[in-house]
Amino acid sequence: MVATNLALSLKDRLRVQLLDCDVEEPNAHIFLKPKITQSEAVCIPVPVVDEEKCTHCRRCAEICVYKAIAVLKNKVLVFPQLCHGCGACSYLCPDHAISEQGKEIGVVELGRADGLDFVHGRLSIGEAMAPPVIRKVKQHIDAKKVAIIDVSPGTSCPVVEAVRGSDFCLLVTEPTPFGLNDLVLAVEMIRKMSIPCGVVINRAGVGDGKVEEYCSRDNIPILLTIPLDARIAGLYSRGQVLIDGMPEWRQRFLNLFDLIREKTGVLHS
Ligand code: SF4
Ligand code: SF4
């Protein structure tokens, strides 16, 4: 909700891209309804073993930290679902018995939505490797535009990959013990990555004041508060954009962007 409304509020002022990097369950397209014009497969290289050349030395199994390759007495087994496509096994096989084959794990789609550049990634069902899809989405960032990246919740590898290289990170939370727990972890992660951050409190009024206390104590600015409001929930549940249903929110998202710009010193024309 924050990413799409921020992007749509800004588009008349600046050139904006919205990149949905929540590749396990992207949903920005439900609100933006983009016209997709381009689609790119995302592949990782997985090993293929030539049994004629293999001497069953076990080197590949020893160096694969993901346990994606196992060597039996007379056979080598590859588990493509576990393979991270790092290339170490083919590089280090002493008998040059391993070649690589591209395996499709997802797709990146590009298009336009209501004056915005739109990009999202979709990880194929059953695949676990979100970071390569996220990296492919981020290859489409245009440095001349404001890139707003929607990121999955939490602090897992896909989140780190999506956030890496950002000028600023907006942490969206809610004022509950669960929200506070996840916020503390997210702040720890963002600080390790040396990215400035601020907080948006969503569903304000649903819980207690502990998130505000934490932000004040740790000097983290709260840049926007979105109240618990049945009209906002209704718009969201119908796949409608908040600033269309409640236009007074447009200026609030513009103010949010101005605060971020002040804090980062990053200018876009
Ligand atoms: S490293 Fe090469 S030769 Fe050794 S077991 Fe693996 S595939 Fe076979
Ligand atoms: S490419 Fe990397 S992750 Fe995949 S099997 Fe080889 S060593 Fe393991």
JSON list of N, CA and C in Angstrom, two decimals, residues 91-164:
[
{"chain": "A", "resi": 91, "resn": "TYR", "atom": "N", "xyz": [33.61, -25.56, -11.62]},
{"chain": "A", "resi": 91, "resn": "TYR", "atom": "CA", "xyz": [34.92, -24.90, -11.65]},
{"chain": "A", "resi": 91, "resn": "TYR", "atom": "C", "xyz": [35.99, -25.80, -11.04]},
{"chain": "A", "resi": 92, "resn": "LEU", "atom": "N", "xyz": [35.62, -26.52, -9.98]},
{"chain": "A", "resi": 92, "resn": "LEU", "atom": "CA", "xyz": [36.63, -27.26, -9.23]},
{"chain": "A", "resi": 92, "resn": "LEU", "atom": "C", "xyz": [36.70, -28.76, -9.57]},
{"chain": "A", "resi": 93, "resn": "CYS", "atom": "N", "xyz": [35.82, -29.24, -10.43]},
{"chain": "A", "resi": 93, "resn": "CYS", "atom": "CA", "xyz": [35.88, -30.66, -10.80]},
{"chain": "A", "resi": 93, "resn": "CYS", "atom": "C", "xyz": [37.21, -30.95, -11.50]},
{"chain": "A", "resi": 94, "resn": "PRO", "atom": "N", "xyz": [38.05, -31.82, -10.93]},
{"chain": "A", "resi": 94, "resn": "PRO", "atom": "CA", "xyz": [39.38, -32.04, -11.51]},
{"chain": "A", "resi": 94, "resn": "PRO", "atom": "C", "xyz": [39.34, -32.72, -12.88]},
{"chain": "A", "resi": 95, "resn": "ASP", "atom": "N", "xyz": [38.21, -33.38, -13.19]},
{"chain": "A", "resi": 95, "resn": "ASP", "atom": "CA", "xyz": [38.15, -34.12, -14.46]},
{"chain": "A", "resi": 95, "resn": "ASP", "atom": "C", "xyz": [37.29, -33.42, -15.51]},
{"chain": "A", "resi": 96, "resn": "HIS", "atom": "N", "xyz": [36.92, -32.17, -15.22]},
{"chain": "A", "resi": 96, "resn": "HIS", "atom": "CA", "xyz": [36.08, -31.39, -16.16]},
{"chain": "A", "resi": 96, "resn": "HIS", "atom": "C", "xyz": [34.85, -32.19, -16.58]},
{"chain": "A", "resi": 97, "resn": "ALA", "atom": "N", "xyz": [34.26, -32.84, -15.59]},
{"chain": "A", "resi": 97, "resn": "ALA", "atom": "CA", "xyz": [33.10, -33.70, -15.90]},
{"chain": "A", "resi": 97, "resn": "ALA", "atom": "C", "xyz": [31.77, -32.96, -15.72]},
{"chain": "A", "resi": 98, "resn": "ILE", "atom": "N", "xyz": [31.84, -31.71, -15.27]},
{"chain": "A", "resi": 98, "resn": "ILE", "atom": "CA", "xyz": [30.59, -30.98, -14.99]},
{"chain": "A", "resi": 98, "resn": "ILE", "atom": "C", "xyz": [30.43, -29.81, -15.96]},
{"chain": "A", "resi": 99, "resn": "SER", "atom": "N", "xyz": [29.31, -29.79, -16.64]},
{"chain": "A", "resi": 99, "resn": "SER", "atom": "CA", "xyz": [28.94, -28.62, -17.44]},
{"chain": "A", "resi": 99, "resn": "SER", "atom": "C", "xyz": [27.72, -27.98, -16.77]},
{"chain": "A", "resi": 100, "resn": "GLU", "atom": "N", "xyz": [27.25, -26.87, -17.30]},
{"chain": "A", "resi": 100, "resn": "GLU", "atom": "CA", "xyz": [26.11, -26.18, -16.66]},
{"chain": "A", "resi": 100, "resn": "GLU", "atom": "C", "xyz": [24.97, -26.03, -17.66]},
{"chain": "A", "resi": 101, "resn": "GLN", "atom": "N", "xyz": [23.77, -26.10, -17.10]},
{"chain": "A", "resi": 101, "resn": "GLN", "atom": "CA", "xyz": [22.57, -25.98, -17.93]},
{"chain": "A", "resi": 101, "resn": "GLN", "atom": "C", "xyz": [21.65, -24.97, -17.25]},
{"chain": "A", "resi": 102, "resn": "GLY", "atom": "N", "xyz": [21.10, -24.05, -18.02]},
{"chain": "A", "resi": 102, "resn": "GLY", "atom": "CA", "xyz": [20.20, -23.04, -17.44]},
{"chain": "A", "resi": 102, "resn": "GLY", "atom": "C", "xyz": [18.90, -23.67, -16.97]},
{"chain": "A", "resi": 103, "resn": "LYS", "atom": "N", "xyz": [18.49, -23.30, -15.75]},
{"chain": "A", "resi": 103, "resn": "LYS", "atom": "CA", "xyz": [17.21, -23.80, -15.24]},
{"chain": "A", "resi": 103, "resn": "LYS", "atom": "C", "xyz": [16.34, -22.58, -14.92]},
{"chain": "A", "resi": 104, "resn": "GLU", "atom": "N", "xyz": [15.16, -22.53, -15.51]},
{"chain": "A", "resi": 104, "resn": "GLU", "atom": "CA", "xyz": [14.30, -21.36, -15.30]},
{"chain": "A", "resi": 104, "resn": "GLU", "atom": "C", "xyz": [13.69, -21.43, -13.91]},
{"chain": "A", "resi": 105, "resn": "ILE", "atom": "N", "xyz": [13.84, -20.33, -13.14]},
{"chain": "A", "resi": 105, "resn": "ILE", "atom": "CA", "xyz": [13.26, -20.31, -11.79]},
{"chain": "A", "resi": 105, "resn": "ILE", "atom": "C", "xyz": [12.21, -19.21, -11.62]},
{"chain": "A", "resi": 106, "resn": "GLY", "atom": "N", "xyz": [12.05, -18.39, -12.64]},
{"chain": "A", "resi": 106, "resn": "GLY", "atom": "CA", "xyz": [11.06, -17.33, -12.51]},
{"chain": "A", "resi": 106, "resn": "GLY", "atom": "C", "xyz": [11.05, -16.44, -13.73]},
{"chain": "A", "resi": 107, "resn": "VAL", "atom": "N", "xyz": [10.33, -15.34, -13.60]},
{"chain": "A", "resi": 107, "resn": "VAL", "atom": "CA", "xyz": [10.19, -14.44, -14.74]},
{"chain": "A", "resi": 107, "resn": "VAL", "atom": "C", "xyz": [10.15, -13.00, -14.24]},
{"chain": "A", "resi": 108, "resn": "VAL", "atom": "N", "xyz": [10.67, -12.09, -15.05]},
{"chain": "A", "resi": 108, "resn": "VAL", "atom": "CA", "xyz": [10.56, -10.66, -14.76]},
{"chain": "A", "resi": 108, "resn": "VAL", "atom": "C", "xyz": [9.69, -10.05, -15.84]},
{"chain": "A", "resi": 109, "resn": "GLU", "atom": "N", "xyz": [8.71, -9.25, -15.43]},
{"chain": "A", "resi": 109, "resn": "GLU", "atom": "CA", "xyz": [7.80, -8.63, -16.39]},
{"chain": "A", "resi": 109, "resn": "GLU", "atom": "C", "xyz": [7.89, -7.11, -16.27]},
{"chain": "A", "resi": 110, "resn": "LEU", "atom": "N", "xyz": [7.87, -6.44, -17.41]},
{"chain": "A", "resi": 110, "resn": "LEU", "atom": "CA", "xyz": [7.99, -4.98, -17.45]},
{"chain": "A", "resi": 110, "resn": "LEU", "atom": "C", "xyz": [6.78, -4.39, -18.17]},
{"chain": "A", "resi": 111, "resn": "GLY", "atom": "N", "xyz": [6.42, -3.19, -17.77]},
{"chain": "A", "resi": 111, "resn": "GLY", "atom": "CA", "xyz": [5.31, -2.54, -18.46]},
{"chain": "A", "resi": 111, "resn": "GLY", "atom": "C", "xyz": [5.12, -1.12, -17.94]},
{"chain": "A", "resi": 112, "resn": "ARG", "atom": "N", "xyz": [3.94, -0.57, -18.25]},
{"chain": "A", "resi": 112, "resn": "ARG", "atom": "CA", "xyz": [3.61, 0.79, -17.80]},
{"chain": "A", "resi": 112, "resn": "ARG", "atom": "C", "xyz": [2.28, 0.72, -17.05]},
{"chain": "A", "resi": 113, "resn": "ALA", "atom": "N", "xyz": [2.17, 1.58, -16.04]},
{"chain": "A", "resi": 113, "resn": "ALA", "atom": "CA", "xyz": [0.94, 1.62, -15.26]},
{"chain": "A", "resi": 113, "resn": "ALA", "atom": "C", "xyz": [0.65, 3.06, -14.91]},
{"chain": "A", "resi": 114, "resn": "ASP", "atom": "N", "xyz": [-0.33, 3.65, -15.55]},
{"chain": "A", "resi": 114, "resn": "ASP", "atom": "CA", "xyz": [-0.79, 4.98, -15.15]},
{"chain": "A", "resi": 114, "resn": "ASP", "atom": "C", "xyz": [0.36, 5.98, -15.05]},
{"chain": "A", "resi": 115, "resn": "GLY", "atom": "N", "xyz": [1.23, 6.00, -16.06]},
{"chain": "A", "resi": 115, "resn": "GLY", "atom": "CA", "xyz": [2.34, 6.96, -16.06]},
{"chain": "A", "resi": 115, "resn": "GLY", "atom": "C", "xyz": [3.59, 6.51, -15.32]},
{"chain": "A", "resi": 116, "resn": "LEU", "atom": "N", "xyz": [3.58, 5.31, -14.78]},
{"chain": "A", "resi": 116, "resn": "LEU", "atom": "CA", "xyz": [4.75, 4.79, -14.06]},
{"chain": "A", "resi": 116, "resn": "LEU", "atom": "C", "xyz": [5.42, 3.71, -14.89]},
{"chain": "A", "resi": 117, "resn": "ASP", "atom": "N", "xyz": [6.75, 3.58, -14.71]},
{"chain": "A", "resi": 117, "resn": "ASP", "atom": "CA", "xyz": [7.44, 2.38, -15.20]},
{"chain": "A", "resi": 117, "resn": "ASP", "atom": "C", "xyz": [7.18, 1.29, -14.16]},
{"chain": "A", "resi": 118, "resn": "PHE", "atom": "N", "xyz": [6.78, 0.14, -14.64]},
{"chain": "A", "resi": 118, "resn": "PHE", "atom": "CA", "xyz": [6.46, -0.95, -13.70]},
{"chain": "A", "resi": 118, "resn": "PHE", "atom": "C", "xyz": [7.34, -2.16, -14.01]},
{"chain": "A", "resi": 119, "resn": "VAL", "atom": "N", "xyz": [7.91, -2.76, -12.97]},
{"chain": "A", "resi": 119, "resn": "VAL", "atom": "CA", "xyz": [8.69, -4.00, -13.12]},
{"chain": "A", "resi": 119, "resn": "VAL", "atom": "C", "xyz": [8.35, -4.90, -11.93]},
{"chain": "A", "resi": 120, "resn": "HIS", "atom": "N", "xyz": [8.10, -6.15, -12.19]},
{"chain": "A", "resi": 120, "resn": "HIS", "atom": "CA", "xyz": [7.99, -7.08, -11.06]},
{"chain": "A", "resi": 120, "resn": "HIS", "atom": "C", "xyz": [8.59, -8.44, -11.44]},
{"chain": "A", "resi": 121, "resn": "GLY", "atom": "N", "xyz": [8.94, -9.19, -10.39]},
{"chain": "A", "resi": 121, "resn": "GLY", "atom": "CA", "xyz": [9.46, -10.53, -10.60]},
{"chain": "A", "resi": 121, "resn": "GLY", "atom": "C", "xyz": [8.49, -11.54, -10.02]},
{"chain": "A", "resi": 122, "resn": "ARG", "atom": "N", "xyz": [8.45, -12.70, -10.66]},
{"chain": "A", "resi": 122, "resn": "ARG", "atom": "CA", "xyz": [7.61, -13.78, -10.13]},
{"chain": "A", "resi": 122, "resn": "ARG", "atom": "C", "xyz": [8.45, -15.05, -10.05]},
{"chain": "A", "resi": 123, "resn": "LEU", "atom": "N", "xyz": [8.63, -15.55, -8.84]},
{"chain": "A", "resi": 123, "resn": "LEU", "atom": "CA", "xyz": [9.35, -16.80, -8.63]},
{"chain": "A", "resi": 123, "resn": "LEU", "atom": "C", "xyz": [8.41, -17.95, -8.99]},
{"chain": "A", "resi": 124, "resn": "SER", "atom": "N", "xyz": [8.91, -18.92, -9.77]},
{"chain": "A", "resi": 124, "resn": "SER", "atom": "CA", "xyz": [8.05, -20.05, -10.17]},
{"chain": "A", "resi": 124, "resn": "SER", "atom": "C", "xyz": [7.62, -20.85, -8.95]},
{"chain": "A", "resi": 125, "resn": "ILE", "atom": "N", "xyz": [6.43, -21.42, -9.02]},
{"chain": "A", "resi": 125, "resn": "ILE", "atom": "CA", "xyz": [5.91, -22.23, -7.91]},
{"chain": "A", "resi": 125, "resn": "ILE", "atom": "C", "xyz": [6.85, -23.42, -7.67]},
{"chain": "A", "resi": 126, "resn": "GLY", "atom": "N", "xyz": [7.18, -23.65, -6.41]},
{"chain": "A", "resi": 126, "resn": "GLY", "atom": "CA", "xyz": [8.06, -24.77, -6.06]},
{"chain": "A", "resi": 126, "resn": "GLY", "atom": "C", "xyz": [9.53, -24.39, -6.01]},
{"chain": "A", "resi": 127, "resn": "GLU", "atom": "N", "xyz": [9.88, -23.19, -6.51]},
{"chain": "A", "resi": 127, "resn": "GLU", "atom": "CA", "xyz": [11.28, -22.75, -6.45]},
{"chain": "A", "resi": 127, "resn": "GLU", "atom": "C", "xyz": [11.52, -21.99, -5.14]},
{"chain": "A", "resi": 128, "resn": "ALA", "atom": "N", "xyz": [12.77, -22.08, -4.64]},
{"chain": "A", "resi": 128, "resn": "ALA", "atom": "CA", "xyz": [13.07, -21.44, -3.35]},
{"chain": "A", "resi": 128, "resn": "ALA", "atom": "C", "xyz": [14.04, -20.27, -3.48]},
{"chain": "A", "resi": 129, "resn": "MET", "atom": "N", "xyz": [14.59, -20.07, -4.67]},
{"chain": "A", "resi": 129, "resn": "MET", "atom": "CA", "xyz": [15.70, -19.12, -4.83]},
{"chain": "A", "resi": 129, "resn": "MET", "atom": "C", "xyz": [15.21, -17.76, -5.31]},
{"chain": "A", "resi": 130, "resn": "ALA", "atom": "N", "xyz": [14.75, -16.94, -4.39]},
{"chain": "A", "resi": 130, "resn": "ALA", "atom": "CA", "xyz": [14.23, -15.62, -4.77]},
{"chain": "A", "resi": 130, "resn": "ALA", "atom": "C", "xyz": [15.32, -14.61, -5.17]},
{"chain": "A", "resi": 131, "resn": "PRO", "atom": "N", "xyz": [16.52, -14.61, -4.53]},
{"chain": "A", "resi": 131, "resn": "PRO", "atom": "CA", "xyz": [17.50, -13.55, -4.83]},
{"chain": "A", "resi": 131, "resn": "PRO", "atom": "C", "xyz": [17.85, -13.37, -6.32]},
{"chain": "A", "resi": 132, "resn": "PRO", "atom": "N", "xyz": [18.06, -14.44, -7.11]},
{"chain": "A", "resi": 132, "resn": "PRO", "atom": "CA", "xyz": [18.39, -14.19, -8.52]},
{"chain": "A", "resi": 132, "resn": "PRO", "atom": "C", "xyz": [17.26, -13.45, -9.26]},
{"chain": "A", "resi": 133, "resn": "VAL", "atom": "N", "xyz": [16.01, -13.74, -8.89]},
{"chain": "A", "resi": 133, "resn": "VAL", "atom": "CA", "xyz": [14.89, -13.05, -9.54]},
{"chain": "A", "resi": 133, "resn": "VAL", "atom": "C", "xyz": [14.88, -11.57, -9.13]},
{"chain": "A", "resi": 134, "resn": "ILE", "atom": "N", "xyz": [15.15, -11.34, -7.85]},
{"chain": "A", "resi": 134, "resn": "ILE", "atom": "CA", "xyz": [15.20, -9.96, -7.34]},
{"chain": "A", "resi": 134, "resn": "ILE", "atom": "C", "xyz": [16.33, -9.17, -8.03]},
{"chain": "A", "resi": 135, "resn": "ARG", "atom": "N", "xyz": [17.50, -9.82, -8.17]},
{"chain": "A", "resi": 135, "resn": "ARG", "atom": "CA", "xyz": [18.62, -9.13, -8.84]},
{"chain": "A", "resi": 135, "resn": "ARG", "atom": "C", "xyz": [18.25, -8.75, -10.26]},
{"chain": "A", "resi": 136, "resn": "LYS", "atom": "N", "xyz": [17.52, -9.64, -10.93]},
{"chain": "A", "resi": 136, "resn": "LYS", "atom": "CA", "xyz": [17.12, -9.37, -12.32]},
{"chain": "A", "resi": 136, "resn": "LYS", "atom": "C", "xyz": [16.12, -8.21, -12.38]},
{"chain": "A", "resi": 137, "resn": "VAL", "atom": "N", "xyz": [15.21, -8.15, -11.41]},
{"chain": "A", "resi": 137, "resn": "VAL", "atom": "CA", "xyz": [14.27, -7.02, -11.36]},
{"chain": "A", "resi": 137, "resn": "VAL", "atom": "C", "xyz": [15.06, -5.72, -11.20]},
{"chain": "A", "resi": 138, "resn": "LYS", "atom": "N", "xyz": [16.03, -5.74, -10.29]},
{"chain": "A", "resi": 138, "resn": "LYS", "atom": "CA", "xyz": [16.78, -4.51, -9.98]},
{"chain": "A", "resi": 138, "resn": "LYS", "atom": "C", "xyz": [17.73, -4.08, -11.09]},
{"chain": "A", "resi": 139, "resn": "GLN", "atom": "N", "xyz": [18.04, -4.99, -12.01]},
{"chain": "A", "resi": 139, "resn": "GLN", "atom": "CA", "xyz": [18.85, -4.59, -13.17]},
{"chain": "A", "resi": 139, "resn": "GLN", "atom": "C", "xyz": [18.12, -3.53, -14.01]},
{"chain": "A", "resi": 140, "resn": "HIS", "atom": "N", "xyz": [16.81, -3.43, -13.83]},
{"chain": "A", "resi": 140, "resn": "HIS", "atom": "CA", "xyz": [16.03, -2.48, -14.62]},
{"chain": "A", "resi": 140, "resn": "HIS", "atom": "C", "xyz": [15.89, -1.12, -13.94]},
{"chain": "A", "resi": 141, "resn": "ILE", "atom": "N", "xyz": [16.58, -0.91, -12.83]},
{"chain": "A", "resi": 141, "resn": "ILE", "atom": "CA", "xyz": [16.55, 0.41, -12.19]},
{"chain": "A", "resi": 141, "resn": "ILE", "atom": "C", "xyz": [17.22, 1.43, -13.10]},
{"chain": "A", "resi": 142, "resn": "ASP", "atom": "N", "xyz": [16.53, 2.52, -13.31]},
{"chain": "A", "resi": 142, "resn": "ASP", "atom": "CA", "xyz": [17.06, 3.62, -14.12]},
{"chain": "A", "resi": 142, "resn": "ASP", "atom": "C", "xyz": [17.48, 4.73, -13.14]},
{"chain": "A", "resi": 143, "resn": "ALA", "atom": "N", "xyz": [18.79, 5.02, -13.10]},
{"chain": "A", "resi": 143, "resn": "ALA", "atom": "CA", "xyz": [19.31, 5.97, -12.10]},
{"chain": "A", "resi": 143, "resn": "ALA", "atom": "C", "xyz": [18.75, 7.37, -12.28]},
{"chain": "A", "resi": 144, "resn": "LYS", "atom": "N", "xyz": [18.17, 7.64, -13.44]},
{"chain": "A", "resi": 144, "resn": "LYS", "atom": "CA", "xyz": [17.62, 8.99, -13.68]},
{"chain": "A", "resi": 144, "resn": "LYS", "atom": "C", "xyz": [16.20, 9.12, -13.11]},
{"chain": "A", "resi": 145, "resn": "LYS", "atom": "N", "xyz": [15.67, 8.03, -12.61]},
{"chain": "A", "resi": 145, "resn": "LYS", "atom": "CA", "xyz": [14.30, 8.05, -12.09]},
{"chain": "A", "resi": 145, "resn": "LYS", "atom": "C", "xyz": [14.29, 7.70, -10.60]},
{"chain": "A", "resi": 146, "resn": "VAL", "atom": "N", "xyz": [13.19, 8.04, -9.95]},
{"chain": "A", "resi": 146, "resn": "VAL", "atom": "CA", "xyz": [13.02, 7.61, -8.55]},
{"chain": "A", "resi": 146, "resn": "VAL", "atom": "C", "xyz": [12.55, 6.15, -8.60]},
{"chain": "A", "resi": 147, "resn": "ALA", "atom": "N", "xyz": [13.33, 5.27, -7.99]},
{"chain": "A", "resi": 147, "resn": "ALA", "atom": "CA", "xyz": [12.98, 3.84, -7.98]},
{"chain": "A", "resi": 147, "resn": "ALA", "atom": "C", "xyz": [12.39, 3.49, -6.61]},
{"chain": "A", "resi": 148, "resn": "ILE", "atom": "N", "xyz": [11.14, 3.11, -6.61]},
{"chain": "A", "resi": 148, "resn": "ILE", "atom": "CA", "xyz": [10.49, 2.68, -5.36]},
{"chain": "A", "resi": 148, "resn": "ILE", "atom": "C", "xyz": [10.36, 1.16, -5.41]},
{"chain": "A", "resi": 149, "resn": "ILE", "atom": "N", "xyz": [10.96, 0.52, -4.41]},
{"chain": "A", "resi": 149, "resn": "ILE", "atom": "CA", "xyz": [11.03, -0.95, -4.42]},
{"chain": "A", "resi": 149, "resn": "ILE", "atom": "C", "xyz": [10.13, -1.51, -3.32]},
{"chain": "A", "resi": 150, "resn": "ASP", "atom": "N", "xyz": [9.20, -2.34, -3.73]},
{"chain": "A", "resi": 150, "resn": "ASP", "atom": "CA", "xyz": [8.35, -3.03, -2.75]},
{"chain": "A", "resi": 150, "resn": "ASP", "atom": "C", "xyz": [9.08, -4.31, -2.33]},
{"chain": "A", "resi": 151, "resn": "VAL", "atom": "N", "xyz": [9.18, -4.53, -1.03]},
{"chain": "A", "resi": 151, "resn": "VAL", "atom": "CA", "xyz": [10.01, -5.62, -0.49]},
{"chain": "A", "resi": 151, "resn": "VAL", "atom": "C", "xyz": [9.13, -6.52, 0.37]},
{"chain": "A", "resi": 152, "resn": "SER", "atom": "N", "xyz": [9.44, -7.80, 0.39]},
{"chain": "A", "resi": 152, "resn": "SER", "atom": "CA", "xyz": [8.67, -8.71, 1.24]},
{"chain": "A", "resi": 152, "resn": "SER", "atom": "C", "xyz": [8.95, -8.43, 2.71]},
{"chain": "A", "resi": 153, "resn": "PRO", "atom": "N", "xyz": [8.07, -8.87, 3.61]},
{"chain": "A", "resi": 153, "resn": "PRO", "atom": "CA", "xyz": [8.29, -8.62, 5.03]},
{"chain": "A", "resi": 153, "resn": "PRO", "atom": "C", "xyz": [9.45, -9.45, 5.58]},
{"chain": "A", "resi": 154, "resn": "GLY", "atom": "N", "xyz": [9.96, -9.05, 6.74]},
{"chain": "A", "resi": 154, "resn": "GLY", "atom": "CA", "xyz": [10.96, -9.86, 7.42]},
{"chain": "A", "resi": 154, "resn": "GLY", "atom": "C", "xyz": [12.38, -9.39, 7.17]},
{"chain": "A", "resi": 155, "resn": "THR", "atom": "N", "xyz": [13.33, -10.29, 7.47]},
{"chain": "A", "resi": 155, "resn": "THR", "atom": "CA", "xyz": [14.76, -9.94, 7.35]},
{"chain": "A", "resi": 155, "resn": "THR", "atom": "C", "xyz": [15.53, -11.08, 6.66]},
{"chain": "A", "resi": 156, "resn": "SER", "atom": "N", "xyz": [14.83, -11.84, 5.82]},
{"chain": "A", "resi": 156, "resn": "SER", "atom": "CA", "xyz": [15.47, -13.00, 5.18]},
{"chain": "A", "resi": 156, "resn": "SER", "atom": "C", "xyz": [16.35, -12.56, 4.01]},
{"chain": "A", "resi": 157, "resn": "CYS", "atom": "N", "xyz": [17.02, -13.54, 3.37]},
{"chain": "A", "resi": 157, "resn": "CYS", "atom": "CA", "xyz": [17.91, -13.24, 2.23]},
{"chain": "A", "resi": 157, "resn": "CYS", "atom": "C", "xyz": [17.21, -12.42, 1.14]},
{"chain": "A", "resi": 158, "resn": "PRO", "atom": "N", "xyz": [15.96, -12.75, 0.73]},
{"chain": "A", "resi": 158, "resn": "PRO", "atom": "CA", "xyz": [15.32, -11.93, -0.31]},
{"chain": "A", "resi": 158, "resn": "PRO", "atom": "C", "xyz": [15.17, -10.47, 0.10]},
{"chain": "A", "resi": 159, "resn": "VAL", "atom": "N", "xyz": [14.93, -10.22, 1.38]},
{"chain": "A", "resi": 159, "resn": "VAL", "atom": "CA", "xyz": [14.78, -8.83, 1.84]},
{"chain": "A", "resi": 159, "resn": "VAL", "atom": "C", "xyz": [16.13, -8.11, 1.75]},
{"chain": "A", "resi": 160, "resn": "VAL", "atom": "N", "xyz": [17.18, -8.78, 2.19]},
{"chain": "A", "resi": 160, "resn": "VAL", "atom": "CA", "xyz": [18.53, -8.18, 2.11]},
{"chain": "A", "resi": 160, "resn": "VAL", "atom": "C", "xyz": [18.86, -7.85, 0.66]},
{"chain": "A", "resi": 161, "resn": "GLU", "atom": "N", "xyz": [18.57, -8.79, -0.23]},
{"chain": "A", "resi": 161, "resn": "GLU", "atom": "CA", "xyz": [18.88, -8.57, -1.65]},
{"chain": "A", "resi": 161, "resn": "GLU", "atom": "C", "xyz": [18.09, -7.40, -2.23]},
{"chain": "A", "resi": 162, "resn": "ALA", "atom": "N", "xyz": [16.82, -7.31, -1.84]},
{"chain": "A", "resi": 162, "resn": "ALA", "atom": "CA", "xyz": [15.95, -6.24, -2.37]},
{"chain": "A", "resi": 162, "resn": "ALA", "atom": "C", "xyz": [16.36, -4.87, -1.86]},
{"chain": "A", "resi": 163, "resn": "VAL", "atom": "N", "xyz": [16.81, -4.81, -0.61]},
{"chain": "A", "resi": 163, "resn": "VAL", "atom": "CA", "xyz": [17.12, -3.54, 0.03]},
{"chain": "A", "resi": 163, "resn": "VAL", "atom": "C", "xyz": [18.52, -3.04, -0.33]},
{"chain": "A", "resi": 164, "resn": "ARG", "atom": "N", "xyz": [19.41, -3.96, -0.65]},
{"chain": "A", "resi": 164, "resn": "ARG", "atom": "CA", "xyz": [20.82, -3.63, -0.90]},
{"chain": "A", "resi": 164, "resn": "ARG", "atom": "C", "xyz": [20.96, -2.49, -1.92]}
]
